[in-house]
mmCIF file with all atom_site columns, C-alpha atoms in Angstrom:
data_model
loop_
_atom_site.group_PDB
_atom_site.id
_atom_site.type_symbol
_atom_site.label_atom_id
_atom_site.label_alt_id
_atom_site.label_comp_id
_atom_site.label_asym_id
_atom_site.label_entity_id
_atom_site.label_seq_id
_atom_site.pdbx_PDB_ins_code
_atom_site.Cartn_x
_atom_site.Cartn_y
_atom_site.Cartn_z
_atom_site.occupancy
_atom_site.B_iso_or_equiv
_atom_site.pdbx_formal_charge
_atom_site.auth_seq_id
_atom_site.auth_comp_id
_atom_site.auth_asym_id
_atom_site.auth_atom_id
_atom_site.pdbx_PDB_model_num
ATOM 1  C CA . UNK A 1 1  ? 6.133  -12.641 -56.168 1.00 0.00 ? 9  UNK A CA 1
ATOM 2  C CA . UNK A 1 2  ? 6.392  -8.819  -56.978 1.00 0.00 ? 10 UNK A CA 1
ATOM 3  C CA . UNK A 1 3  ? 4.425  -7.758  -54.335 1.00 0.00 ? 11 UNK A CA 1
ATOM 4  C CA . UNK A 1 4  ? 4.534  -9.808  -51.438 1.00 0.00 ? 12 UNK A CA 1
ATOM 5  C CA . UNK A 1 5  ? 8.488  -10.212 -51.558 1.00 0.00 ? 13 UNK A CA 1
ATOM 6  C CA . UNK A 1 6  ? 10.356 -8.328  -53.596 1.00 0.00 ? 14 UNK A CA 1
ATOM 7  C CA . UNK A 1 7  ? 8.617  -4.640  -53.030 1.00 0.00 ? 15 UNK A CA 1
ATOM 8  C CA . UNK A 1 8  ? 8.142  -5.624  -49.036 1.00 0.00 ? 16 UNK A CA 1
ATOM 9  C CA . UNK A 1 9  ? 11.789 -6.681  -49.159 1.00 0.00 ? 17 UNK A CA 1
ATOM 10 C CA . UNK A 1 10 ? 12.946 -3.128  -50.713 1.00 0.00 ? 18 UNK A CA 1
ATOM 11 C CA . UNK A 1 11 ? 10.098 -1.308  -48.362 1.00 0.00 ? 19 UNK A CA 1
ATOM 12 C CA . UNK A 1 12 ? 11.335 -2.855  -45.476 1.00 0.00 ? 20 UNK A CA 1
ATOM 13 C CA . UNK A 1 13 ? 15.334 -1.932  -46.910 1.00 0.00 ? 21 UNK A CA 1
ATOM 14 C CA . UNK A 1 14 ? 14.043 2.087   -47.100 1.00 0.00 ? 22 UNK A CA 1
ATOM 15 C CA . UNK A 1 15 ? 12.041 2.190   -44.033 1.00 0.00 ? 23 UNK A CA 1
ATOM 16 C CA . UNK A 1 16 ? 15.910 1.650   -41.819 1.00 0.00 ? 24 UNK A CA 1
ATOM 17 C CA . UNK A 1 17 ? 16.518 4.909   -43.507 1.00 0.00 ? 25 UNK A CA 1
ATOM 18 C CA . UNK A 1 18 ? 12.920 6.161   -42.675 1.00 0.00 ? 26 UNK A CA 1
ATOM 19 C CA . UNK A 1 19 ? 12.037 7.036   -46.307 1.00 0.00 ? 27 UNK A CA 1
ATOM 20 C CA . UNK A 1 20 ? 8.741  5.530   -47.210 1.00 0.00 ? 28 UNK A CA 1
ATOM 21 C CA . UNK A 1 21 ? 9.173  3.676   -50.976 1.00 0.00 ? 29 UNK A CA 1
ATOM 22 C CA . UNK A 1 22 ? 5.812  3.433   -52.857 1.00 0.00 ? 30 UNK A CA 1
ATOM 23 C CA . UNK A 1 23 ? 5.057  2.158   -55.831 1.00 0.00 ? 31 UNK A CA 1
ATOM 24 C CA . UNK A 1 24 ? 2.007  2.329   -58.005 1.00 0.00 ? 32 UNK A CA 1
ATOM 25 C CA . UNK A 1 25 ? 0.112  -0.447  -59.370 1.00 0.00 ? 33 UNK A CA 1
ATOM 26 C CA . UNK A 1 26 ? 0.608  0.886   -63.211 1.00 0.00 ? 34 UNK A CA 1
ATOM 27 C CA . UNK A 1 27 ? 4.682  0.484   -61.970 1.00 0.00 ? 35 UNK A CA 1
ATOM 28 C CA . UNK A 1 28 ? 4.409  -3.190  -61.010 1.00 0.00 ? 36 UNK A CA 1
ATOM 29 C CA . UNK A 1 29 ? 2.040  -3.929  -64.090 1.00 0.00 ? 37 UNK A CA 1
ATOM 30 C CA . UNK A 1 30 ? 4.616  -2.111  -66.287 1.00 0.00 ? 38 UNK A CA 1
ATOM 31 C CA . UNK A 1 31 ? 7.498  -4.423  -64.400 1.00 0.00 ? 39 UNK A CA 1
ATOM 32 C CA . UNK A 1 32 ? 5.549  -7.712  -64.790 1.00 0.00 ? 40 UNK A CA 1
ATOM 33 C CA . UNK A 1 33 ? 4.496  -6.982  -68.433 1.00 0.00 ? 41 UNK A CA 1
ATOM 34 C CA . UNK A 1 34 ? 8.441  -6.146  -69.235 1.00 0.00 ? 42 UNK A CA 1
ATOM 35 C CA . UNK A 1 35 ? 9.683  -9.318  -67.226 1.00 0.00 ? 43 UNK A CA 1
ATOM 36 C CA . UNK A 1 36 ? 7.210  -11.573 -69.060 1.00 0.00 ? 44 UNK A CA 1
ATOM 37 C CA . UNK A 1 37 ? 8.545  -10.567 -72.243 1.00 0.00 ? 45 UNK A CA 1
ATOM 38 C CA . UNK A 1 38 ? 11.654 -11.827 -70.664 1.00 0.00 ? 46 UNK A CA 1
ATOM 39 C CA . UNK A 1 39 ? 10.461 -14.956 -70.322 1.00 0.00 ? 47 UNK A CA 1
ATOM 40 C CA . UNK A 1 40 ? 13.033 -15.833 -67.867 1.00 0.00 ? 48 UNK A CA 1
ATOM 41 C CA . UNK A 1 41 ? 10.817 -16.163 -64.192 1.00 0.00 ? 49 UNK A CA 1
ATOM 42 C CA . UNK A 1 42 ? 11.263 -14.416 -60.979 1.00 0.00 ? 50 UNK A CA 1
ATOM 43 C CA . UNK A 1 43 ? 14.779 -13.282 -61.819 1.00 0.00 ? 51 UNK A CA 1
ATOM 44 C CA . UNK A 1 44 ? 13.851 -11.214 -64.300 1.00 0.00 ? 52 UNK A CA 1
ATOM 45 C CA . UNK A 1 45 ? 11.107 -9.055  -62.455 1.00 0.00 ? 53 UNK A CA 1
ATOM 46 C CA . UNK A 1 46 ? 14.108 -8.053  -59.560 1.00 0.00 ? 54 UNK A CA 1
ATOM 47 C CA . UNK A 1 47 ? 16.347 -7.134  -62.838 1.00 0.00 ? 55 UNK A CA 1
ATOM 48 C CA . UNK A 1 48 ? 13.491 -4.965  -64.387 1.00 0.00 ? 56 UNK A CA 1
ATOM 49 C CA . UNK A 1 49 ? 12.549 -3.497  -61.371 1.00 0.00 ? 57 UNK A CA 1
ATOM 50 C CA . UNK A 1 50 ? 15.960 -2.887  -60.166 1.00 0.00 ? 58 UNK A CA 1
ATOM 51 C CA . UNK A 1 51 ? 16.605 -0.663  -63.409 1.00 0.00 ? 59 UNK A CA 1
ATOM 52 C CA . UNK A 1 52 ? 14.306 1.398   -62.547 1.00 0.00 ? 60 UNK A CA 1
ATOM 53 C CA . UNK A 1 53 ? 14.608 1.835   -58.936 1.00 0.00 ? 61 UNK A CA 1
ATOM 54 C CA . UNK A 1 54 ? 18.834 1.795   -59.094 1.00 0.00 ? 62 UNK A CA 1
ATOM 55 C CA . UNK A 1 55 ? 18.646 5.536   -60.128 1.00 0.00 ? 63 UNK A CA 1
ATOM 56 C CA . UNK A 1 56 ? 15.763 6.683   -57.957 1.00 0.00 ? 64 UNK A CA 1
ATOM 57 C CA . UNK A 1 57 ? 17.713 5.087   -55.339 1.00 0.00 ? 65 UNK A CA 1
ATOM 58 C CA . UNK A 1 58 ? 20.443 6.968   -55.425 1.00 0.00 ? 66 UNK A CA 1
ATOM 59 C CA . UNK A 1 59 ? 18.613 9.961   -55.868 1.00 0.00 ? 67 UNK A CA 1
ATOM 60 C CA . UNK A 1 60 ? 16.572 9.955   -52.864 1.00 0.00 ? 68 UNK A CA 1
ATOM 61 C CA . UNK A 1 61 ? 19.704 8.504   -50.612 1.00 0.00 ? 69 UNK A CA 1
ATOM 62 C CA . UNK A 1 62 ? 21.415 12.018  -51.598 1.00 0.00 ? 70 UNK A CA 1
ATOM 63 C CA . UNK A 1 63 ? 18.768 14.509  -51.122 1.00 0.00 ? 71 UNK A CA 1
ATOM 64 C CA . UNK A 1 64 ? 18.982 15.355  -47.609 1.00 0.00 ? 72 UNK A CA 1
ATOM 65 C CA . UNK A 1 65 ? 15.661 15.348  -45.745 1.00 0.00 ? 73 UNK A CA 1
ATOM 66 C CA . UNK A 1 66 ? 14.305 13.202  -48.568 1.00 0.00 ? 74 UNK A CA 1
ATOM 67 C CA . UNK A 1 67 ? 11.160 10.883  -46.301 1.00 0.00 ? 75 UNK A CA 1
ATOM 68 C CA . UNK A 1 68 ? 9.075  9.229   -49.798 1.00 0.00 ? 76 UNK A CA 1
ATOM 69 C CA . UNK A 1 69 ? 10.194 7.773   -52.730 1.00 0.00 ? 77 UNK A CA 1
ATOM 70 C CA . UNK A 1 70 ? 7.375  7.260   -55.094 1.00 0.00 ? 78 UNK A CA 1
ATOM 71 C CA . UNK A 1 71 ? 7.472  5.422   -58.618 1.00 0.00 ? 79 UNK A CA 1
ATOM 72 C CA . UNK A 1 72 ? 4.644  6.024   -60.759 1.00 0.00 ? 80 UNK A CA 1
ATOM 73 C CA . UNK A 1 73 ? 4.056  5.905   -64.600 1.00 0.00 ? 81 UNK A CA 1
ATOM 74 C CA . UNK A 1 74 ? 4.033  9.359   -66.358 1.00 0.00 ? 82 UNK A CA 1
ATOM 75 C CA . UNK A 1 75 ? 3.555  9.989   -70.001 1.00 0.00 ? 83 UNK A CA 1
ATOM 76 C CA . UNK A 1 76 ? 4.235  6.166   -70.204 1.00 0.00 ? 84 UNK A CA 1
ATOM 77 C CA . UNK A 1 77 ? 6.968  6.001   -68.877 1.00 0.00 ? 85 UNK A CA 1
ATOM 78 C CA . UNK A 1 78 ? 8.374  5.212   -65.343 1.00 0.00 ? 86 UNK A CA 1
ATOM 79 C CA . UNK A 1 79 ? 9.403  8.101   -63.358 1.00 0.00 ? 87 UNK A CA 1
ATOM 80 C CA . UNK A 1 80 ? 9.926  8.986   -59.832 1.00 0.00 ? 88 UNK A CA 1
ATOM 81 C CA . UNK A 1 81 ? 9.581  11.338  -57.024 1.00 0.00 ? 89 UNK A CA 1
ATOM 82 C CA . UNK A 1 82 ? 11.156 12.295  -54.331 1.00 0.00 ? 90 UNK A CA 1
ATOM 83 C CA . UNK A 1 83 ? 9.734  14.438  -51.079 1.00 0.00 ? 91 UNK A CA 1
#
């Protein structure tokens, strides 16, 4: 469900604005792990992910020339980056 929907839907959403979103498998095992604790299905891995991408989001949307958005787990936590 991650995968196939959900990330193509927000890949397809960033690739209008020609910024390439990509997100590494540690991400979307962190995402499912969270959203299982959850127990509360499908909605809950759009709500988890969307936490983390809301900011990243933004971020990238402001910084002019921005082309890759790229979410990736670093000291065990989510981060992103932007070039």
């Amino acid at each position: 469900i991650l995968e196939g929907g959900l990330l193509a839907r927000y890949r397809a959403e960033f690739a209008l604005e020609r910024i390439e979103l990509v997100v590494d498998a540690s991400v979307v095992d962190r995402v499912i792990a969270e959203s299982a604790e959850r127990e509360t299905g499908a909605r809950s891995l759009e709500a988890t992910f969307m936490r983390y991408l809301e900011d990243a989001a933004f971020e990238v949307y402001s910084t002019p020339g921005a082309r890759r958005l790229e979410l990736t787990m670093r000291s065990g936590e989510i981060a992103h980056g932007i070039s």
